[in-house]
Amino acid sequence: MATERTPQRRAVDTVIRSILPIVFALIVAALILLVLGKDPLKFYSGVFENGVVGQNWQHSLVMMTPLLLIAIALIVVFRGQLWNLGYDGQFLLGAVTVAGLAPQLIQATSPGVAYLVLTIAAIAVSAIWTLLPAWLKARFGTNEIITTLVMSTIGVGLTNILIVYVFQDPAVSSPQTRSMKLSDMLPYIPGTQVHIGFLVAIVVAIVFQFILSRTSFGLRLDVFGSSPKSARHVGINSRAMVVVLFLISGGLIGLAAAMDIFGQFGYMRTNWNPAYGDTIMPFVFLARLSPVGSIPFIAFYSIFATGGTIAAQESGLSVDFLKVIVALILIFMTITEYVGTKRDLGQSYLPDELKEAIRRPLAALTGRSAR
């Protein structure tokens, strides 16, 4: 008979399942570096030095701002067993709204008014861009993976059109918006070069941690995520929940875009796409879909991305090597979740589609049935 695990044991199991994929990925990445004739210790020390040492930690925190907000946006929909993969289009549309209107609005009013008005506008634009996929999912059960990806592609193209034909800076020949003055961008946290958008992201993480774990909405969301049919039986409007979750997710992505433009870039060019959502996906699941729990994981990736870009260049590697490491983390995360579920190491937070995608090949390797 299986013995009941203590809360301490469950906590240890959760930590193990969250940390091991990163450890395994770094080990395999080190082996790849050796095969390529590179020094893994030199590469990893370069990551730490360029991502943390001296003033470099401040650059990592600046990069962490949009990543954390997008992570929370994904957590909200994933907890409802929904997919919002349209983050690129939503982010860029929110960003071009801010970048295209900020210089004129700041000149006409003040930076403070522009921050508030355009942040709300970016939140609204990004949220609205999720409405069609949300409605199709709620009304007809249409696969939201496909519809959000399609809307993202349209959003990326629409962003470029807006830059060229609506927000083009007439003073330059390259397709880009007008640039904000450095003095008009978000102020720094005193004593640092980290803009206050970082504090906004931390506060949002704390607020959503409270909402998801301490309120009736969070309880309804967990019931809905566990079983939409059961949710209907207890009086939860599943269709409305789908729409609300997508609106919240899109709105948070719009907030991330506003903080990134106001705090770091100040303008936009055509074909610019940081693709933040693709890189942080594994860390959202490693954090067990916890907004506050995602903070250290997003911080880790921010350091790795900031320092790793320079370390890769110094080692003669393509910066795409960082994507290889992220992919390795995703692979080991899915394997760890599979093994952990088999050995009853606690609840898996992987969406059903992702669990099904890994169950069959892993079951084939072990010679067991996929079901």
Short mmCIF file of N, CA and C in Angstrom, two decimals, residues 117-253:
data_model
loop_
_atom_site.label_atom_id
_atom_site.label_comp_id
_atom_site.label_asym_id
_atom_site.label_seq_id
_atom_site.Cartn_x
_atom_site.Cartn_y
_atom_site.Cartn_z
N VAL A 117 -2.26 56.71 -20.23
CA VAL A 117 -3.19 56.56 -21.36
C VAL A 117 -2.73 55.47 -22.32
N LEU A 118 -1.46 55.48 -22.67
CA LEU A 118 -0.98 54.52 -23.66
C LEU A 118 -0.80 53.12 -23.07
N THR A 119 -0.52 53.02 -21.79
CA THR A 119 -0.47 51.69 -21.17
C THR A 119 -1.85 51.05 -21.19
N ILE A 120 -2.87 51.85 -20.87
CA ILE A 120 -4.25 51.35 -20.93
C ILE A 120 -4.60 50.99 -22.37
N ALA A 121 -4.17 51.82 -23.31
CA ALA A 121 -4.45 51.55 -24.73
C ALA A 121 -3.78 50.26 -25.18
N ALA A 122 -2.52 50.04 -24.78
CA ALA A 122 -1.82 48.81 -25.16
C ALA A 122 -2.49 47.59 -24.56
N ILE A 123 -2.90 47.68 -23.31
CA ILE A 123 -3.62 46.58 -22.65
C ILE A 123 -4.90 46.27 -23.42
N ALA A 124 -5.64 47.33 -23.80
CA ALA A 124 -6.91 47.13 -24.50
C ALA A 124 -6.69 46.52 -25.89
N VAL A 125 -5.71 47.03 -26.63
CA VAL A 125 -5.46 46.53 -27.99
C VAL A 125 -5.07 45.06 -27.96
N SER A 126 -4.15 44.71 -27.07
CA SER A 126 -3.69 43.31 -26.99
C SER A 126 -4.81 42.39 -26.52
N ALA A 127 -5.62 42.87 -25.58
CA ALA A 127 -6.74 42.06 -25.10
C ALA A 127 -7.77 41.85 -26.20
N ILE A 128 -8.09 42.90 -26.92
CA ILE A 128 -9.08 42.81 -28.02
C ILE A 128 -8.61 41.81 -29.07
N TRP A 129 -7.29 41.73 -29.29
CA TRP A 129 -6.78 40.82 -30.31
C TRP A 129 -7.00 39.35 -29.94
N THR A 130 -7.35 39.07 -28.70
CA THR A 130 -7.65 37.69 -28.29
C THR A 130 -9.13 37.36 -28.40
N LEU A 131 -9.96 38.35 -28.68
CA LEU A 131 -11.40 38.14 -28.62
C LEU A 131 -11.89 37.10 -29.62
N LEU A 132 -11.41 37.18 -30.86
CA LEU A 132 -11.89 36.23 -31.88
C LEU A 132 -11.53 34.79 -31.51
N PRO A 133 -10.27 34.47 -31.19
CA PRO A 133 -9.97 33.10 -30.75
C PRO A 133 -10.78 32.69 -29.52
N ALA A 134 -10.96 33.62 -28.59
CA ALA A 134 -11.71 33.30 -27.37
C ALA A 134 -13.17 32.99 -27.70
N TRP A 135 -13.78 33.80 -28.57
CA TRP A 135 -15.18 33.58 -28.93
C TRP A 135 -15.34 32.26 -29.70
N LEU A 136 -14.42 31.98 -30.63
CA LEU A 136 -14.50 30.73 -31.38
C LEU A 136 -14.35 29.52 -30.47
N LYS A 137 -13.46 29.63 -29.48
CA LYS A 137 -13.29 28.53 -28.53
C LYS A 137 -14.52 28.37 -27.66
N ALA A 138 -15.05 29.48 -27.16
CA ALA A 138 -16.19 29.42 -26.25
C ALA A 138 -17.47 28.99 -26.97
N ARG A 139 -17.66 29.46 -28.19
CA ARG A 139 -18.92 29.21 -28.90
C ARG A 139 -18.91 27.88 -29.66
N PHE A 140 -17.80 27.56 -30.31
CA PHE A 140 -17.77 26.39 -31.18
C PHE A 140 -16.74 25.34 -30.77
N GLY A 141 -15.95 25.62 -29.74
CA GLY A 141 -14.92 24.68 -29.33
C GLY A 141 -13.75 24.62 -30.29
N THR A 142 -13.55 25.66 -31.09
CA THR A 142 -12.45 25.68 -32.06
C THR A 142 -11.11 25.63 -31.35
N ASN A 143 -10.18 24.90 -31.94
CA ASN A 143 -8.85 24.76 -31.35
C ASN A 143 -8.17 26.13 -31.25
N GLU A 144 -7.93 26.59 -30.02
CA GLU A 144 -7.37 27.93 -29.82
C GLU A 144 -5.89 28.01 -30.18
N ILE A 145 -5.21 26.85 -30.27
CA ILE A 145 -3.81 26.88 -30.70
C ILE A 145 -3.73 27.42 -32.12
N ILE A 146 -4.60 26.92 -32.99
CA ILE A 146 -4.59 27.34 -34.39
C ILE A 146 -5.03 28.79 -34.52
N THR A 147 -6.13 29.14 -33.87
CA THR A 147 -6.68 30.49 -34.05
C THR A 147 -5.76 31.56 -33.46
N THR A 148 -5.13 31.29 -32.33
CA THR A 148 -4.23 32.31 -31.76
C THR A 148 -2.97 32.46 -32.61
N LEU A 149 -2.50 31.36 -33.17
CA LEU A 149 -1.33 31.45 -34.06
C LEU A 149 -1.66 32.24 -35.32
N VAL A 150 -2.85 31.99 -35.87
CA VAL A 150 -3.27 32.72 -37.07
C VAL A 150 -3.40 34.21 -36.76
N MET A 151 -4.04 34.53 -35.65
CA MET A 151 -4.19 35.93 -35.27
C MET A 151 -2.85 36.58 -34.98
N SER A 152 -1.91 35.79 -34.47
CA SER A 152 -0.57 36.33 -34.22
C SER A 152 0.12 36.71 -35.52
N THR A 153 0.01 35.83 -36.51
CA THR A 153 0.61 36.12 -37.82
C THR A 153 0.01 37.38 -38.43
N ILE A 154 -1.30 37.51 -38.33
CA ILE A 154 -1.96 38.72 -38.84
C ILE A 154 -1.49 39.95 -38.06
N GLY A 155 -1.37 39.80 -36.74
CA GLY A 155 -0.94 40.91 -35.91
C GLY A 155 0.47 41.38 -36.23
N VAL A 156 1.36 40.44 -36.49
CA VAL A 156 2.74 40.81 -36.86
C VAL A 156 2.74 41.60 -38.16
N GLY A 157 2.00 41.11 -39.15
CA GLY A 157 1.92 41.83 -40.43
C GLY A 157 1.27 43.19 -40.29
N LEU A 158 0.21 43.26 -39.49
CA LEU A 158 -0.48 44.54 -39.27
C LEU A 158 0.42 45.54 -38.58
N THR A 159 1.26 45.07 -37.68
CA THR A 159 2.20 45.96 -37.00
C THR A 159 3.14 46.62 -38.00
N ASN A 160 3.68 45.84 -38.91
CA ASN A 160 4.58 46.40 -39.93
C ASN A 160 3.85 47.42 -40.81
N ILE A 161 2.61 47.12 -41.16
CA ILE A 161 1.83 48.05 -41.97
C ILE A 161 1.62 49.37 -41.22
N LEU A 162 1.30 49.29 -39.94
CA LEU A 162 1.08 50.49 -39.14
C LEU A 162 2.35 51.34 -39.05
N ILE A 163 3.49 50.67 -38.89
CA ILE A 163 4.75 51.41 -38.80
C ILE A 163 5.04 52.16 -40.10
N VAL A 164 4.85 51.49 -41.23
CA VAL A 164 5.21 52.09 -42.52
C VAL A 164 4.22 53.15 -42.97
N TYR A 165 2.91 52.88 -42.78
CA TYR A 165 1.91 53.75 -43.38
C TYR A 165 1.21 54.69 -42.40
N VAL A 166 1.39 54.48 -41.11
CA VAL A 166 0.70 55.33 -40.13
C VAL A 166 1.68 56.04 -39.21
N PHE A 167 2.64 55.31 -38.67
CA PHE A 167 3.52 55.87 -37.65
C PHE A 167 4.95 56.14 -38.14
N GLN A 168 5.18 56.10 -39.43
CA GLN A 168 6.53 56.30 -39.97
C GLN A 168 7.11 57.65 -39.55
N ASP A 169 8.36 57.61 -39.09
CA ASP A 169 9.08 58.85 -38.76
C ASP A 169 9.52 59.51 -40.07
N PRO A 170 9.00 60.69 -40.38
CA PRO A 170 9.35 61.33 -41.65
C PRO A 170 10.79 61.81 -41.71
N ALA A 171 11.47 61.83 -40.57
CA ALA A 171 12.84 62.34 -40.54
C ALA A 171 13.87 61.29 -40.93
N VAL A 172 13.46 60.03 -41.04
CA VAL A 172 14.40 58.97 -41.39
C VAL A 172 13.85 58.18 -42.56
N SER A 173 14.76 57.51 -43.28
CA SER A 173 14.33 56.73 -44.45
C SER A 173 13.97 55.30 -44.09
N SER A 174 14.56 54.78 -43.02
CA SER A 174 14.26 53.40 -42.62
C SER A 174 12.87 53.34 -42.01
N PRO A 175 12.16 52.23 -42.22
CA PRO A 175 10.80 52.12 -41.69
C PRO A 175 10.79 51.97 -40.17
N GLN A 176 10.47 53.04 -39.46
CA GLN A 176 10.41 53.01 -38.00
C GLN A 176 9.54 54.14 -37.50
N THR A 177 9.12 54.03 -36.25
CA THR A 177 8.33 55.08 -35.63
C THR A 177 9.25 56.19 -35.13
N ARG A 178 8.67 57.30 -34.73
CA ARG A 178 9.44 58.35 -34.08
C ARG A 178 10.01 57.81 -32.76
N SER A 179 11.15 58.35 -32.37
CA SER A 179 11.80 57.90 -31.13
C SER A 179 11.42 58.82 -29.97
N MET A 180 11.19 58.20 -28.83
CA MET A 180 10.97 58.99 -27.63
C MET A 180 12.29 59.58 -27.14
N LYS A 181 12.23 60.73 -26.52
CA LYS A 181 13.41 61.30 -25.89
C LYS A 181 13.76 60.46 -24.65
N LEU A 182 15.05 60.34 -24.37
CA LEU A 182 15.46 59.58 -23.20
C LEU A 182 14.85 60.14 -21.93
N SER A 183 14.70 61.45 -21.87
CA SER A 183 14.14 62.08 -20.67
C SER A 183 12.65 61.80 -20.51
N ASP A 184 12.00 61.33 -21.58
CA ASP A 184 10.56 61.05 -21.52
C ASP A 184 10.25 59.59 -21.24
N MET A 185 11.28 58.76 -21.14
CA MET A 185 11.04 57.34 -20.88
C MET A 185 10.85 57.09 -19.39
N LEU A 186 10.47 55.88 -19.02
CA LEU A 186 10.18 55.57 -17.63
C LEU A 186 11.37 55.92 -16.74
N PRO A 187 11.12 56.51 -15.57
CA PRO A 187 12.22 56.84 -14.66
C PRO A 187 12.84 55.58 -14.07
N TYR A 188 14.09 55.72 -13.63
CA TYR A 188 14.80 54.61 -13.02
C TYR A 188 14.45 54.47 -11.55
N ILE A 189 14.58 53.26 -11.04
CA ILE A 189 14.54 53.04 -9.60
C ILE A 189 15.75 53.76 -9.02
N PRO A 190 15.57 54.56 -7.97
CA PRO A 190 16.69 55.36 -7.44
C PRO A 190 17.94 54.52 -7.18
N GLY A 191 19.08 55.01 -7.64
CA GLY A 191 20.35 54.34 -7.43
C GLY A 191 20.66 53.24 -8.42
N THR A 192 19.78 53.05 -9.43
CA THR A 192 19.99 51.99 -10.42
C THR A 192 19.71 52.53 -11.81
N GLN A 193 19.93 51.69 -12.80
CA GLN A 193 19.52 51.97 -14.16
C GLN A 193 18.43 50.99 -14.59
N VAL A 194 17.64 50.58 -13.63
CA VAL A 194 16.50 49.69 -13.86
C VAL A 194 15.24 50.54 -13.80
N HIS A 195 14.46 50.55 -14.86
CA HIS A 195 13.27 51.41 -14.88
C HIS A 195 12.17 50.84 -13.98
N ILE A 196 11.23 51.67 -13.63
CA ILE A 196 10.20 51.29 -12.65
C ILE A 196 9.24 50.26 -13.19
N GLY A 197 9.31 49.97 -14.48
CA GLY A 197 8.49 48.88 -15.01
C GLY A 197 8.80 47.56 -14.35
N PHE A 198 10.03 47.39 -13.87
CA PHE A 198 10.39 46.16 -13.16
C PHE A 198 9.56 46.02 -11.89
N LEU A 199 9.38 47.13 -11.16
CA LEU A 199 8.55 47.08 -9.95
C LEU A 199 7.10 46.77 -10.31
N VAL A 200 6.63 47.31 -11.42
CA VAL A 200 5.27 47.01 -11.88
C VAL A 200 5.11 45.51 -12.10
N ALA A 201 6.10 44.88 -12.74
CA ALA A 201 6.03 43.44 -13.01
C ALA A 201 6.00 42.64 -11.71
N ILE A 202 6.81 43.03 -10.74
CA ILE A 202 6.83 42.31 -9.46
C ILE A 202 5.49 42.46 -8.74
N VAL A 203 4.94 43.66 -8.74
CA VAL A 203 3.64 43.89 -8.09
C VAL A 203 2.55 43.07 -8.78
N VAL A 204 2.56 43.04 -10.10
CA VAL A 204 1.57 42.25 -10.85
C VAL A 204 1.67 40.77 -10.48
N ALA A 205 2.90 40.27 -10.35
CA ALA A 205 3.09 38.86 -9.97
C ALA A 205 2.49 38.59 -8.59
N ILE A 206 2.72 39.49 -7.65
CA ILE A 206 2.19 39.30 -6.29
C ILE A 206 0.66 39.38 -6.29
N VAL A 207 0.13 40.35 -7.03
CA VAL A 207 -1.33 40.51 -7.09
C VAL A 207 -1.98 39.27 -7.69
N PHE A 208 -1.43 38.75 -8.78
CA PHE A 208 -2.05 37.58 -9.42
C PHE A 208 -1.82 36.31 -8.60
N GLN A 209 -0.74 36.25 -7.84
CA GLN A 209 -0.57 35.13 -6.92
C GLN A 209 -1.70 35.12 -5.90
N PHE A 210 -2.04 36.28 -5.39
CA PHE A 210 -3.15 36.40 -4.44
C PHE A 210 -4.47 36.05 -5.11
N ILE A 211 -4.70 36.60 -6.31
CA ILE A 211 -5.97 36.35 -7.01
C ILE A 211 -6.15 34.87 -7.30
N LEU A 212 -5.11 34.21 -7.76
CA LEU A 212 -5.23 32.82 -8.17
C LEU A 212 -5.27 31.85 -7.00
N SER A 213 -4.75 32.26 -5.85
CA SER A 213 -4.67 31.32 -4.72
C SER A 213 -5.58 31.67 -3.55
N ARG A 214 -6.09 32.92 -3.52
CA ARG A 214 -6.82 33.35 -2.33
C ARG A 214 -8.20 33.91 -2.60
N THR A 215 -8.65 33.87 -3.83
CA THR A 215 -9.96 34.45 -4.14
C THR A 215 -10.88 33.41 -4.77
N SER A 216 -12.17 33.76 -4.80
CA SER A 216 -13.15 32.85 -5.41
C SER A 216 -12.90 32.69 -6.90
N PHE A 217 -12.39 33.75 -7.54
CA PHE A 217 -12.08 33.63 -8.96
C PHE A 217 -11.00 32.58 -9.20
N GLY A 218 -9.97 32.59 -8.36
CA GLY A 218 -8.92 31.59 -8.48
C GLY A 218 -9.46 30.18 -8.28
N LEU A 219 -10.37 30.02 -7.33
CA LEU A 219 -10.98 28.71 -7.10
C LEU A 219 -11.80 28.27 -8.31
N ARG A 220 -12.59 29.19 -8.85
CA ARG A 220 -13.39 28.85 -10.04
C ARG A 220 -12.48 28.50 -11.22
N LEU A 221 -11.39 29.22 -11.34
CA LEU A 221 -10.45 28.94 -12.42
C LEU A 221 -9.85 27.54 -12.28
N ASP A 222 -9.48 27.15 -11.07
CA ASP A 222 -8.92 25.82 -10.86
C ASP A 222 -9.94 24.72 -11.15
N VAL A 223 -11.19 24.96 -10.76
CA VAL A 223 -12.26 24.00 -11.06
C VAL A 223 -12.46 23.90 -12.56
N PHE A 224 -12.50 25.04 -13.22
CA PHE A 224 -12.66 25.06 -14.68
C PHE A 224 -11.49 24.37 -15.36
N GLY A 225 -10.27 24.63 -14.91
CA GLY A 225 -9.10 24.00 -15.50
C GLY A 225 -9.08 22.51 -15.31
N SER A 226 -9.60 22.04 -14.18
CA SER A 226 -9.63 20.60 -13.91
C SER A 226 -10.66 19.90 -14.77
N SER A 227 -11.83 20.53 -14.91
CA SER A 227 -12.89 19.91 -15.71
C SER A 227 -13.96 20.94 -16.05
N PRO A 228 -14.01 21.40 -17.30
CA PRO A 228 -15.06 22.35 -17.70
C PRO A 228 -16.46 21.81 -17.48
N LYS A 229 -16.64 20.50 -17.65
CA LYS A 229 -17.97 19.91 -17.42
C LYS A 229 -18.36 20.02 -15.96
N SER A 230 -17.42 19.71 -15.07
CA SER A 230 -17.70 19.85 -13.64
C SER A 230 -17.96 21.30 -13.28
N ALA A 231 -17.23 22.21 -13.94
CA ALA A 231 -17.41 23.63 -13.68
C ALA A 231 -18.84 24.06 -13.99
N ARG A 232 -19.39 23.54 -15.10
CA ARG A 232 -20.77 23.89 -15.44
C ARG A 232 -21.75 23.36 -14.42
N HIS A 233 -21.46 22.19 -13.87
CA HIS A 233 -22.37 21.59 -12.88
C HIS A 233 -22.41 22.39 -11.59
N VAL A 234 -21.34 23.11 -11.26
CA VAL A 234 -21.33 23.90 -10.03
C VAL A 234 -21.66 25.36 -10.31
N GLY A 235 -22.16 25.65 -11.51
CA GLY A 235 -22.65 26.98 -11.81
C GLY A 235 -21.64 27.93 -12.42
N ILE A 236 -20.50 27.44 -12.88
CA ILE A 236 -19.50 28.28 -13.51
C ILE A 236 -19.80 28.37 -15.00
N ASN A 237 -19.89 29.58 -15.51
CA ASN A 237 -20.14 29.80 -16.93
C ASN A 237 -18.84 29.56 -17.70
N SER A 238 -18.71 28.40 -18.32
CA SER A 238 -17.46 28.02 -18.98
C SER A 238 -17.15 28.93 -20.16
N ARG A 239 -18.17 29.31 -20.91
CA ARG A 239 -17.93 30.17 -22.08
C ARG A 239 -17.40 31.53 -21.63
N ALA A 240 -18.01 32.08 -20.61
CA ALA A 240 -17.55 33.37 -20.11
C ALA A 240 -16.14 33.26 -19.55
N MET A 241 -15.84 32.14 -18.90
CA MET A 241 -14.51 31.95 -18.32
C MET A 241 -13.45 31.94 -19.41
N VAL A 242 -13.73 31.29 -20.52
CA VAL A 242 -12.77 31.25 -21.62
C VAL A 242 -12.46 32.66 -22.10
N VAL A 243 -13.49 33.46 -22.32
CA VAL A 243 -13.30 34.82 -22.81
C VAL A 243 -12.54 35.66 -21.79
N VAL A 244 -12.90 35.54 -20.52
CA VAL A 244 -12.24 36.33 -19.47
C VAL A 244 -10.76 35.98 -19.38
N LEU A 245 -10.44 34.70 -19.44
CA LEU A 245 -9.04 34.28 -19.33
C LEU A 245 -8.21 34.81 -20.50
N PHE A 246 -8.77 34.76 -21.70
CA PHE A 246 -8.04 35.27 -22.85
C PHE A 246 -7.87 36.79 -22.77
N LEU A 247 -8.88 37.49 -22.31
CA LEU A 247 -8.78 38.94 -22.17
C LEU A 247 -7.71 39.32 -21.15
N ILE A 248 -7.68 38.62 -20.03
CA ILE A 248 -6.67 38.89 -19.01
C ILE A 248 -5.28 38.61 -19.57
N SER A 249 -5.14 37.47 -20.24
CA SER A 249 -3.84 37.09 -20.79
C SER A 249 -3.36 38.12 -21.81
N GLY A 250 -4.23 38.49 -22.74
CA GLY A 250 -3.86 39.49 -23.74
C GLY A 250 -3.55 40.84 -23.12
N GLY A 251 -4.33 41.22 -22.11
CA GLY A 251 -4.08 42.49 -21.44
C GLY A 251 -2.72 42.54 -20.77
N LEU A 252 -2.33 41.46 -20.13
CA LEU A 252 -1.02 41.41 -19.48
C LEU A 252 0.11 41.47 -20.51
N ILE A 253 -0.10 40.85 -21.66
CA ILE A 253 0.91 40.94 -22.72
C ILE A 253 1.01 42.38 -23.23
#
